[in-house]
């Protein structure tokens, strides 16, 4: 009998191990609501390679500079389109991204799917001024993409920049 008890214990442990692997691998992560309720920043001119001298701005009420065509006020945004799919993590340099003062992330994007972090957008106003008027935002990892809770830029012509992976 001792051999049968040991064999039964092994079967039970094996069954529980298989059950846990199957059970936990089939659970789907529930993403935060901002992963489905967002606006899009999709202007190709936001791309880091764009060096055309433009003065677009991510503000609704500025008479001196043009409001970016894809800017729809503060809120959750996903970067899409030819310009890029995420905000760069290093400065693209001034006069890039269709503006004079492009915005870039000071810290890395979150790495865990479903997680959110506070991050700082720096605004590159030129040599020695690569991080003027730092702006706090929230970034959420939504699996295949990121979303950003973006306020209006602190000044004009400031604009959030985009890049591809």
GROMACS .gro file of N, CA and C in nm:
model
  495
    1UNK      N    1   0.077  -0.122   0.000
    1UNK     CA    2   0.000   0.000   0.000
    1UNK      C    3   0.082   0.129   0.000
    2UNK      N    4   0.195   0.136   0.069
    2UNK     CA    5   0.271   0.261   0.067
    2UNK      C    6   0.305   0.307  -0.074
    3UNK      N    7   0.335   0.214  -0.165
    3UNK     CA    8   0.366   0.251  -0.304
    3UNK      C    9   0.246   0.312  -0.373
    4UNK      N   10   0.123   0.258  -0.347
    4UNK     CA   11   0.002   0.312  -0.408
    4UNK      C   12  -0.028   0.454  -0.357
    5UNK      N   13  -0.007   0.477  -0.228
    5UNK     CA   14  -0.030   0.610  -0.172
    5UNK      C   15   0.063   0.711  -0.237
    6UNK      N   16   0.190   0.674  -0.250
    6UNK     CA   17   0.288   0.763  -0.313
    6UNK      C   18   0.250   0.790  -0.459
    7UNK      N   19   0.207   0.688  -0.530
    7UNK     CA   20   0.166   0.704  -0.670
    7UNK      C   21   0.045   0.794  -0.680
    8UNK      N   22  -0.052   0.780  -0.589
    8UNK     CA   23  -0.171   0.865  -0.591
    8UNK      C   24  -0.134   1.010  -0.560
    9UNK      N   25  -0.041   1.032  -0.467
    9UNK     CA   26   0.003   1.168  -0.435
    9UNK      C   27   0.068   1.232  -0.557
   10UNK      N   28   0.148   1.153  -0.628
   10UNK     CA   29   0.213   1.205  -0.749
   10UNK      C   30   0.109   1.243  -0.854
   11UNK      N   31   0.005   1.161  -0.870
   11UNK     CA   32  -0.101   1.191  -0.967
   11UNK      C   33  -0.173   1.321  -0.930
   12UNK      N   34  -0.202   1.337  -0.800
   12UNK     CA   35  -0.271   1.457  -0.755
   12UNK      C   36  -0.185   1.581  -0.778
   13UNK      N   37  -0.056   1.575  -0.743
   13UNK     CA   38   0.034   1.688  -0.766
   13UNK      C   39   0.042   1.720  -0.914
   14UNK      N   40   0.053   1.618  -0.998
   14UNK     CA   41   0.061   1.637  -1.142
   14UNK      C   42  -0.067   1.704  -1.193
   15UNK      N   43  -0.185   1.653  -1.148
   15UNK     CA   44  -0.312   1.710  -1.190
   15UNK      C   45  -0.322   1.857  -1.150
   16UNK      N   46  -0.288   1.889  -1.024
   16UNK     CA   47  -0.296   2.027  -0.978
   16UNK      C   48  -0.201   2.118  -1.055
   17UNK      N   49  -0.084   2.069  -1.087
   17UNK     CA   50   0.012   2.148  -1.165
   17UNK      C   51  -0.045   2.178  -1.303
   18UNK      N   52  -0.096   2.077  -1.370
   18UNK     CA   53  -0.155   2.095  -1.503
   18UNK      C   54  -0.275   2.189  -1.495
   19UNK      N   55  -0.361   2.169  -1.394
   19UNK     CA   56  -0.478   2.254  -1.377
   19UNK      C   57  -0.435   2.401  -1.362
   20UNK      N   58  -0.337   2.428  -1.278
   20UNK     CA   59  -0.291   2.565  -1.257
   20UNK      C   60  -0.234   2.626  -1.384
   21UNK      N   61  -0.155   2.549  -1.458
   21UNK     CA   62  -0.097   2.600  -1.582
   21UNK      C   63  -0.206   2.634  -1.682
   22UNK      N   64  -0.303   2.544  -1.699
   22UNK     CA   65  -0.412   2.568  -1.794
   22UNK      C   66  -0.500   2.682  -1.744
   23UNK      N   67  -0.535   2.679  -1.617
   23UNK     CA   68  -0.625   2.780  -1.562
   23UNK      C   69  -0.565   2.920  -1.572
   24UNK      N   70  -0.443   2.938  -1.527
   24UNK     CA   71  -0.384   3.070  -1.526
   24UNK      C   72  -0.339   3.117  -1.664
   25UNK      N   73  -0.310   3.025  -1.754
   25UNK     CA   74  -0.270   3.068  -1.888
   25UNK      C   75  -0.390   3.107  -1.973
   26UNK      N   76  -0.511   3.067  -1.932
   26UNK     CA   77  -0.629   3.104  -2.010
   26UNK      C   78  -0.697   3.228  -1.955
   27UNK      N   79  -0.653   3.279  -1.838
   27UNK     CA   80  -0.710   3.401  -1.787
   27UNK      C   81  -0.661   3.519  -1.870
   28UNK      N   82  -0.753   3.604  -1.912
   28UNK     CA   83  -0.717   3.720  -1.993
   28UNK      C   84  -0.704   3.842  -1.903
   29UNK      N   85  -0.597   3.917  -1.926
   29UNK     CA   86  -0.575   4.039  -1.851
   29UNK      C   87  -0.680   4.143  -1.889
   30UNK      N   88  -0.742   4.201  -1.790
   30UNK     CA   89  -0.839   4.307  -1.816
   30UNK      C   90  -0.763   4.439  -1.817
   31UNK      N   91  -0.763   4.505  -1.931
   31UNK     CA   92  -0.689   4.630  -1.947
   31UNK      C   93  -0.770   4.747  -1.891
   32UNK      N   94  -0.701   4.853  -1.849
   32UNK     CA   95  -0.770   4.972  -1.798
   32UNK      C   96  -0.858   5.035  -1.906
   33UNK      N   97  -0.961   5.110  -1.866
   33UNK     CA   98  -1.056   5.166  -1.964
   33UNK      C   99  -0.993   5.259  -2.067
   34UNK      N  100  -0.883   5.326  -2.029
   34UNK     CA  101  -0.821   5.418  -2.126
   34UNK      C  102  -0.764   5.346  -2.248
   35UNK      N  103  -0.749   5.214  -2.237
   35UNK     CA  104  -0.697   5.136  -2.351
   35UNK      C  105  -0.798   5.123  -2.464
   36UNK      N  106  -0.923   5.158  -2.437
   36UNK     CA  107  -1.025   5.154  -2.543
   36UNK      C  108  -1.096   5.288  -2.561
   37UNK      N  109  -1.078   5.379  -2.468
   37UNK     CA  110  -1.146   5.509  -2.476
   37UNK      C  111  -1.041   5.619  -2.489
   38UNK      N  112  -0.998   5.643  -2.612
   38UNK     CA  113  -0.892   5.741  -2.636
   38UNK      C  114  -0.916   5.812  -2.769
   39UNK      N  115  -0.849   5.926  -2.785
   39UNK     CA  116  -0.845   5.997  -2.912
   39UNK      C  117  -0.714   5.959  -2.980
   40UNK      N  118  -0.698   5.994  -3.107
   40UNK     CA  119  -0.576   5.958  -3.180
   40UNK      C  120  -0.497   6.081  -3.222
   41UNK      N  121  -0.366   6.070  -3.208
   41UNK     CA  122  -0.274   6.167  -3.267
   41UNK      C  123  -0.212   6.096  -3.387
   42UNK      N  124  -0.256   6.133  -3.507
   42UNK     CA  125  -0.220   6.057  -3.626
   42UNK      C  126  -0.161   6.140  -3.739
   43UNK      N  127  -0.123   6.263  -3.709
   43UNK     CA  128  -0.063   6.349  -3.812
   43UNK      C  129   0.079   6.300  -3.842
   44UNK      N  130   0.104   6.268  -3.968
   44UNK     CA  131   0.237   6.219  -4.009
   44UNK      C  132   0.346   6.319  -3.975
   45UNK      N  133   0.314   6.446  -3.968
   45UNK     CA  134   0.411   6.550  -3.937
   45UNK      C  135   0.466   6.543  -3.795
   46UNK      N  136   0.404   6.465  -3.707
   46UNK     CA  137   0.454   6.448  -3.570
   46UNK      C  138   0.580   6.362  -3.564
   47UNK      N  139   0.611   6.293  -3.671
   47UNK     CA  140   0.725   6.201  -3.672
   47UNK      C  141   0.858   6.271  -3.645
   48UNK      N  142   0.949   6.200  -3.579
   48UNK     CA  143   1.078   6.259  -3.541
   48UNK      C  144   1.163   6.298  -3.662
   49UNK      N  145   1.135   6.238  -3.778
   49UNK     CA  146   1.214   6.270  -3.897
   49UNK      C  147   1.169   6.399  -3.964
   50UNK      N  148   1.054   6.452  -3.926
   50UNK     CA  149   1.002   6.573  -3.988
   50UNK      C  150   1.080   6.696  -3.940
   51UNK      N  151   1.152   6.758  -4.033
   51UNK     CA  152   1.230   6.877  -3.999
   51UNK      C  153   1.177   7.003  -4.069
   52UNK      N  154   1.058   6.992  -4.128
   52UNK     CA  155   0.998   7.112  -4.188
   52UNK      C  156   0.974   7.215  -4.079
   53UNK      N  157   1.006   7.339  -4.107
   53UNK     CA  158   0.987   7.444  -4.007
   53UNK      C  159   0.839   7.483  -4.006
   54UNK      N  160   0.769   7.427  -3.908
   54UNK     CA  161   0.628   7.458  -3.887
   54UNK      C  162   0.614   7.498  -3.741
   55UNK      N  163   0.504   7.561  -3.709
   55UNK     CA  164   0.483   7.606  -3.573
   55UNK      C  165   0.350   7.553  -3.519
   56UNK      N  166   0.330   7.421  -3.533
   56UNK     CA  167   0.210   7.359  -3.481
   56UNK      C  168   0.216   7.352  -3.329
   57UNK      N  169   0.099   7.351  -3.268
   57UNK     CA  170   0.091   7.355  -3.122
   57UNK      C  171  -0.025   7.268  -3.074
   58UNK      N  172  -0.004   7.197  -2.963
   58UNK     CA  173  -0.110   7.116  -2.904
   58UNK      C  174  -0.181   7.194  -2.793
   59UNK      N  175  -0.244   7.302  -2.837
   59UNK     CA  176  -0.329   7.386  -2.752
   59UNK      C  177  -0.450   7.428  -2.834
   60UNK      N  178  -0.563   7.440  -2.766
   60UNK     CA  179  -0.686   7.480  -2.835
   60UNK      C  180  -0.697   7.630  -2.855
   61UNK      N  181  -0.644   7.706  -2.763
   61UNK     CA  182  -0.669   7.850  -2.766
   61UNK      C  183  -0.540   7.929  -2.777
   62UNK      N  184  -0.487   7.932  -2.897
   62UNK     CA  185  -0.367   8.012  -2.919
   62UNK      C  186  -0.382   8.079  -3.054
   63UNK      N  187  -0.387   8.211  -3.054
   63UNK     CA  188  -0.409   8.286  -3.178
   63UNK      C  189  -0.283   8.303  -3.260
   64UNK      N  190  -0.168   8.289  -3.198
   64UNK     CA  191  -0.041   8.315  -3.266
   64UNK      C  192   0.008   8.196  -3.349
   65UNK      N  193  -0.022   8.073  -3.303
   65UNK     CA  194   0.028   7.951  -3.369
   65UNK      C  195  -0.089   7.862  -3.409
   66UNK      N  196  -0.064   7.774  -3.507
   66UNK     CA  197  -0.167   7.682  -3.554
   66UNK      C  198  -0.185   7.566  -3.456
   67UNK      N  199  -0.310   7.536  -3.421
   67UNK     CA  200  -0.338   7.416  -3.342
   67UNK      C  201  -0.317   7.296  -3.433
   68UNK      N  202  -0.249   7.195  -3.383
   68UNK     CA  203  -0.226   7.072  -3.461
   68UNK      C  204  -0.359   7.017  -3.509
   69UNK      N  205  -0.362   6.969  -3.633
   69UNK     CA  206  -0.487   6.923  -3.695
   69UNK      C  207  -0.549   6.805  -3.622
   70UNK      N  208  -0.468   6.724  -3.552
   70UNK     CA  209  -0.521   6.606  -3.483
   70UNK      C  210  -0.541   6.628  -3.333
   71UNK      N  211  -0.514   6.748  -3.283
   71UNK     CA  212  -0.530   6.778  -3.140
   71UNK      C  213  -0.677   6.808  -3.110
   72UNK      N  214  -0.732   6.739  -3.010
   72UNK     CA  215  -0.873   6.756  -2.974
   72UNK      C  216  -0.889   6.786  -2.825
   73UNK      N  217  -0.796   6.860  -2.769
   73UNK     CA  218  -0.804   6.896  -2.628
   73UNK      C  219  -0.739   6.792  -2.539
   74UNK      N  220  -0.721   6.828  -2.414
   74UNK     CA  221  -0.657   6.738  -2.317
   74UNK      C  222  -0.735   6.607  -2.304
   75UNK      N  223  -0.663   6.498  -2.275
   75UNK     CA  224  -0.728   6.368  -2.256
   75UNK      C  225  -0.636   6.253  -2.294
   76UNK      N  226  -0.694   6.133  -2.301
   76UNK     CA  227  -0.619   6.012  -2.336
   76UNK      C  228  -0.600   6.005  -2.487
   77UNK      N  229  -0.477   5.979  -2.529
   77UNK     CA  230  -0.443   5.970  -2.671
   77UNK      C  231  -0.361   5.845  -2.699
   78UNK      N  232  -0.381   5.793  -2.820
   78UNK     CA  233  -0.295   5.688  -2.875
   78UNK      C  234  -0.229   5.746  -2.999
   79UNK      N  235  -0.096   5.725  -3.012
   79UNK     CA  236  -0.023   5.767  -3.131
   79UNK      C  237  -0.045   5.662  -3.240
   80UNK      N  238  -0.089   5.705  -3.357
   80UNK     CA  239  -0.113   5.613  -3.469
   80UNK      C  240  -0.065   5.679  -3.598
   81UNK      N  241  -0.059   5.600  -3.703
   81UNK     CA  242  -0.030   5.656  -3.835
   81UNK      C  243   0.117   5.662  -3.870
   82UNK      N  244   0.143   5.730  -3.982
   82UNK     CA  245   0.278   5.735  -4.039
   82UNK      C  246   0.379   5.808  -3.952
   83UNK      N  247   0.333   5.901  -3.870
   83UNK     CA  248   0.424   5.976  -3.784
   83UNK      C  249   0.490   5.891  -3.677
   84UNK      N  250   0.417   5.791  -3.630
   84UNK     CA  251   0.471   5.703  -3.528
   84UNK      C  252   0.366   5.654  -3.431
   85UNK      N  253   0.408   5.562  -3.344
   85UNK     CA  254   0.315   5.495  -3.253
   85UNK      C  255   0.345   5.520  -3.106
   86UNK      N  256   0.449   5.596  -3.075
   86UNK     CA  257   0.477   5.626  -2.935
   86UNK      C  258   0.559   5.755  -2.926
   87UNK      N  259   0.556   5.815  -2.807
   87UNK     CA  260   0.636   5.934  -2.782
   87UNK      C  261   0.781   5.890  -2.762
   88UNK      N  262   0.878   5.956  -2.826
   88UNK     CA  263   1.018   5.914  -2.812
   88UNK      C  264   1.070   5.933  -2.669
   89UNK      N  265   1.170   5.852  -2.634
   89UNK     CA  266   1.231   5.856  -2.502
   89UNK      C  267   1.363   5.933  -2.500
   90UNK      N  268   1.392   6.000  -2.606
   90UNK     CA  269   1.506   6.092  -2.610
   90UNK      C  270   1.469   6.207  -2.703
   91UNK      N  271   1.537   6.317  -2.685
   91UNK     CA  272   1.499   6.435  -2.763
   91UNK      C  273   1.520   6.415  -2.913
   92UNK      N  274   1.422   6.456  -2.993
   92UNK     CA  275   1.440   6.454  -3.138
   92UNK      C  276   1.513   6.580  -3.185
   93UNK      N  277   1.538   6.672  -3.095
   93UNK     CA  278   1.602   6.803  -3.118
   93UNK      C  279   1.497   6.905  -3.162
   94UNK      N  280   1.529   7.031  -3.139
   94UNK     CA  281   1.435   7.137  -3.175
   94UNK      C  282   1.411   7.137  -3.326
   95UNK      N  283   1.304   7.198  -3.366
   95UNK     CA  284   1.262   7.205  -3.508
   95UNK      C  285   1.240   7.068  -3.570
   96UNK      N  286   1.187   6.975  -3.494
   96UNK     CA  287   1.145   6.845  -3.545
   96UNK      C  288   0.998   6.824  -3.510
   97UNK      N  289   0.938   6.726  -3.572
   97UNK     CA  290   0.800   6.684  -3.540
   97UNK      C  291   0.696   6.789  -3.577
   98UNK      N  292   0.730   6.875  -3.673
   98UNK     CA  293   0.634   6.974  -3.719
   98UNK      C  294   0.616   7.091  -3.626
   99UNK      N  295   0.719   7.120  -3.546
   99UNK     CA  296   0.711   7.233  -3.454
   99UNK      C  297   0.850   7.282  -3.418
  100UNK      N  298   0.855   7.388  -3.343
  100UNK     CA  299   0.983   7.441  -3.297
  100UNK      C  300   1.029   7.367  -3.172
  101UNK      N  301   0.936   7.339  -3.080
  101UNK     CA  302   0.971   7.281  -2.950
  101UNK      C  303   0.900   7.146  -2.932
  102UNK      N  304   0.966   7.035  -2.973
  102UNK     CA  305   0.903   6.902  -2.964
  102UNK      C  306   0.908   6.843  -2.823
  103UNK      N  307   0.805   6.764  -2.792
  103UNK     CA  308   0.797   6.697  -2.662
  103UNK      C  309   0.842   6.552  -2.669
  104UNK      N  310   0.916   6.509  -2.566
  104UNK     CA  311   0.968   6.372  -2.559
  104UNK      C  312   0.965   6.325  -2.414
  105UNK      N  313   0.966   6.192  -2.391
  105UNK     CA  314   0.957   6.137  -2.255
  105UNK      C  315   1.094   6.132  -2.189
  106UNK      N  316   1.099   6.176  -2.065
  106UNK     CA  317   1.224   6.174  -1.989
  106UNK      C  318   1.258   6.034  -1.938
  107UNK      N  319   1.157   5.951  -1.912
  107UNK     CA  320   1.177   5.816  -1.858
  107UNK      C  321   1.116   5.713  -1.954
  108UNK      N  322   1.153   5.585  -1.936
  108UNK     CA  323   1.101   5.481  -2.026
  108UNK      C  324   0.950   5.458  -2.012
  109UNK      N  325   0.892   5.398  -2.114
  109UNK     CA  326   0.753   5.354  -2.112
  109UNK      C  327   0.738   5.239  -2.012
  110UNK      N  328   0.619   5.216  -1.959
  110UNK     CA  329   0.599   5.100  -1.872
  110UNK      C  330   0.617   4.971  -1.953
  111UNK      N  331   0.667   4.867  -1.887
  111UNK     CA  332   0.696   4.742  -1.958
  111UNK      C  333   0.592   4.634  -1.933
  112UNK      N  334   0.513   4.647  -1.828
  112UNK     CA  335   0.415   4.544  -1.795
  112UNK      C  336   0.279   4.580  -1.854
  113UNK      N  337   0.223   4.488  -1.931
  113UNK     CA  338   0.094   4.510  -1.994
  113UNK      C  339  -0.012   4.541  -1.888
  114UNK      N  340  -0.090   4.645  -1.914
  114UNK     CA  341  -0.195   4.686  -1.821
  114UNK      C  342  -0.149   4.785  -1.716
  115UNK      N  343  -0.018   4.810  -1.708
  115UNK     CA  344   0.033   4.900  -1.604
  115UNK      C  345   0.036   5.044  -1.653
  116UNK      N  346   0.029   5.136  -1.557
  116UNK     CA  347   0.036   5.279  -1.584
  116UNK      C  348   0.145   5.341  -1.499
  117UNK      N  349   0.213   5.441  -1.554
  117UNK     CA  350   0.316   5.513  -1.479
  117UNK      C  351   0.303   5.662  -1.506
  118UNK      N  352   0.347   5.741  -1.408
  118UNK     CA  353   0.363   5.884  -1.434
  118UNK      C  354   0.497   5.903  -1.503
  119UNK      N  355   0.501   5.995  -1.596
  119UNK     CA  356   0.624   6.022  -1.669
  119UNK      C  357   0.631   6.173  -1.691
  120UNK      N  358   0.744   6.218  -1.735
  120UNK     CA  359   0.764   6.361  -1.760
  120UNK      C  360   0.790   6.384  -1.907
  121UNK      N  361   0.715   6.476  -1.967
  121UNK     CA  362   0.744   6.520  -2.103
  121UNK      C  363   0.837   6.639  -2.092
  122UNK      N  364   0.950   6.629  -2.160
  122UNK     CA  365   1.044   6.740  -2.171
  122UNK      C  366   1.019   6.809  -2.304
  123UNK      N  367   1.046   6.937  -2.309
  123UNK     CA  368   1.028   7.016  -2.431
  123UNK      C  369   1.165   7.070  -2.471
  124UNK      N  370   1.208   7.035  -2.592
  124UNK     CA  371   1.342   7.072  -2.638
  124UNK      C  372   1.339   7.207  -2.707
  125UNK      N  373   1.391   7.307  -2.636
  125UNK     CA  374   1.397   7.442  -2.691
  125UNK      C  375   1.533   7.478  -2.748
  126UNK      N  376   1.620   7.378  -2.766
  126UNK     CA  377   1.751   7.403  -2.825
  126UNK      C  378   1.863   7.369  -2.728
  127UNK      N  379   1.985   7.380  -2.775
  127UNK     CA  380   2.104   7.344  -2.697
  127UNK      C  381   2.102   7.412  -2.560
  128UNK      N  382   2.115   7.330  -2.456
  128UNK     CA  383   2.111   7.380  -2.319
  128UNK      C  384   1.970   7.395  -2.264
  129UNK      N  385   1.870   7.374  -2.348
  129UNK     CA  386   1.730   7.387  -2.306
  129UNK      C  387   1.650   7.265  -2.352
  130UNK      N  388   1.708   7.145  -2.334
  130UNK     CA  389   1.646   7.022  -2.383
  130UNK      C  390   1.527   6.977  -2.299
  131UNK      N  391   1.513   7.033  -2.178
  131UNK     CA  392   1.400   6.992  -2.093
  131UNK      C  393   1.341   7.113  -2.021
  132UNK      N  394   1.283   7.202  -2.102
  132UNK     CA  395   1.218   7.319  -2.043
  132UNK      C  396   1.072   7.287  -2.010
  133UNK      N  397   1.019   7.354  -1.911
  133UNK     CA  398   0.880   7.339  -1.869
  133UNK      C  399   0.834   7.193  -1.861
  134UNK      N  400   0.903   7.107  -1.785
  134UNK     CA  401   0.865   6.966  -1.776
  134UNK      C  402   0.718   6.951  -1.738
  135UNK      N  403   0.652   6.856  -1.805
  135UNK     CA  404   0.508   6.836  -1.790
  135UNK      C  405   0.481   6.692  -1.749
  136UNK      N  406   0.407   6.673  -1.640
  136UNK     CA  407   0.375   6.538  -1.593
  136UNK      C  408   0.256   6.483  -1.671
  137UNK      N  409   0.271   6.359  -1.719
  137UNK     CA  410   0.163   6.288  -1.789
  137UNK      C  411   0.153   6.148  -1.730
  138UNK      N  412   0.051   6.074  -1.773
  138UNK     CA  413   0.037   5.934  -1.736
  138UNK      C  414   0.046   5.852  -1.864
  139UNK      N  415   0.118   5.738  -1.857
  139UNK     CA  416   0.136   5.649  -1.972
  139UNK      C  417   0.086   5.510  -1.933
  140UNK      N  418   0.002   5.449  -2.016
  140UNK     CA  419  -0.050   5.315  -1.990
  140UNK      C  420  -0.008   5.221  -2.102
  141UNK      N  421   0.040   5.103  -2.064
  141UNK     CA  422   0.080   4.997  -2.157
  141UNK      C  423  -0.044   4.913  -2.187
  142UNK      N  424  -0.089   4.916  -2.311
  142UNK     CA  425  -0.212   4.845  -2.351
  142UNK      C  426  -0.184   4.722  -2.436
  143UNK      N  427  -0.073   4.659  -2.418
  143UNK     CA  428  -0.040   4.539  -2.495
  143UNK      C  429   0.043   4.574  -2.616
  144UNK      N  430  -0.023   4.595  -2.729
  144UNK     CA  431   0.047   4.627  -2.854
  144UNK      C  432   0.070   4.776  -2.873
  145UNK      N  433   0.023   4.857  -2.782
  145UNK     CA  434   0.038   5.002  -2.797
  145UNK      C  435   0.033   5.069  -2.659
  146UNK      N  436   0.060   5.198  -2.658
  146UNK     CA  437   0.055   5.280  -2.537
  146UNK      C  438  -0.050   5.388  -2.555
  147UNK      N  439  -0.107   5.433  -2.444
  147UNK     CA  440  -0.191   5.552  -2.445
  147UNK      C  441  -0.134   5.650  -2.343
  148UNK      N  442  -0.160   5.777  -2.370
  148UNK     CA  443  -0.102   5.886  -2.291
  148UNK      C  444  -0.212   5.981  -2.247
  149UNK      N  445  -0.214   6.018  -2.119
  149UNK     CA  446  -0.307   6.120  -2.073
  149UNK      C  447  -0.236   6.254  -2.084
  150UNK      N  448  -0.268   6.327  -2.191
  150UNK     CA  449  -0.193   6.448  -2.228
  150UNK      C  450  -0.270   6.575  -2.196
  151UNK      N  451  -0.206   6.665  -2.123
  151UNK     CA  452  -0.264   6.799  -2.107
  151UNK      C  453  -0.227   6.884  -2.229
  152UNK      N  454  -0.288   7.002  -2.239
  152UNK     CA  455  -0.241   7.096  -2.339
  152UNK      C  456  -0.096   7.126  -2.310
  153UNK      N  457  -0.020   7.158  -2.413
  153UNK     CA  458   0.121   7.191  -2.393
  153UNK      C  459   0.132   7.319  -2.310
  154UNK      N  460   0.242   7.335  -2.235
  154UNK     CA  461   0.254   7.451  -2.147
  154UNK      C  462   0.277   7.584  -2.220
  155UNK      N  463   0.307   7.576  -2.348
  155UNK     CA  464   0.332   7.697  -2.425
  155UNK      C  465   0.322   7.663  -2.574
  156UNK      N  466   0.338   7.758  -2.659
  156UNK     CA  467   0.340   7.735  -2.804
  156UNK      C  468   0.464   7.801  -2.861
  157UNK      N  469   0.520   7.746  -2.967
  157UNK     CA  470   0.478   7.629  -3.043
  157UNK      C  471   0.539   7.498  -2.988
  158UNK      N  472   0.473   7.437  -2.892
  158UNK     CA  473   0.512   7.308  -2.836
  158UNK      C  474   0.418   7.202  -2.891
  159UNK      N  475   0.473   7.080  -2.915
  159UNK     CA  476   0.393   6.973  -2.974
  159UNK      C  477   0.448   6.838  -2.930
  160UNK      N  478   0.359   6.743  -2.901
  160UNK     CA  479   0.402   6.607  -2.867
  160UNK      C  480   0.456   6.539  -2.993
  161UNK      N  481   0.571   6.476  -2.980
  161UNK     CA  482   0.640   6.412  -3.090
  161UNK      C  483   0.601   6.263  -3.097
  162UNK      N  484   0.621   6.200  -3.212
  162UNK     CA  485   0.591   6.057  -3.229
  162UNK      C  486   0.705   5.987  -3.302
  163UNK      N  487   0.717   5.857  -3.276
  163UNK     CA  488   0.816   5.774  -3.346
  163UNK      C  489   0.764   5.632  -3.357
  164UNK      N  490   0.823   5.555  -3.446
  164UNK     CA  491   0.792   5.412  -3.455
  164UNK      C  492   0.887   5.335  -3.366
  165UNK      N  493   0.856   5.208  -3.346
  165UNK     CA  494   0.935   5.124  -3.254
  165UNK      C  495   1.082   5.124  -3.288
   0.00000   0.00000   0.00000
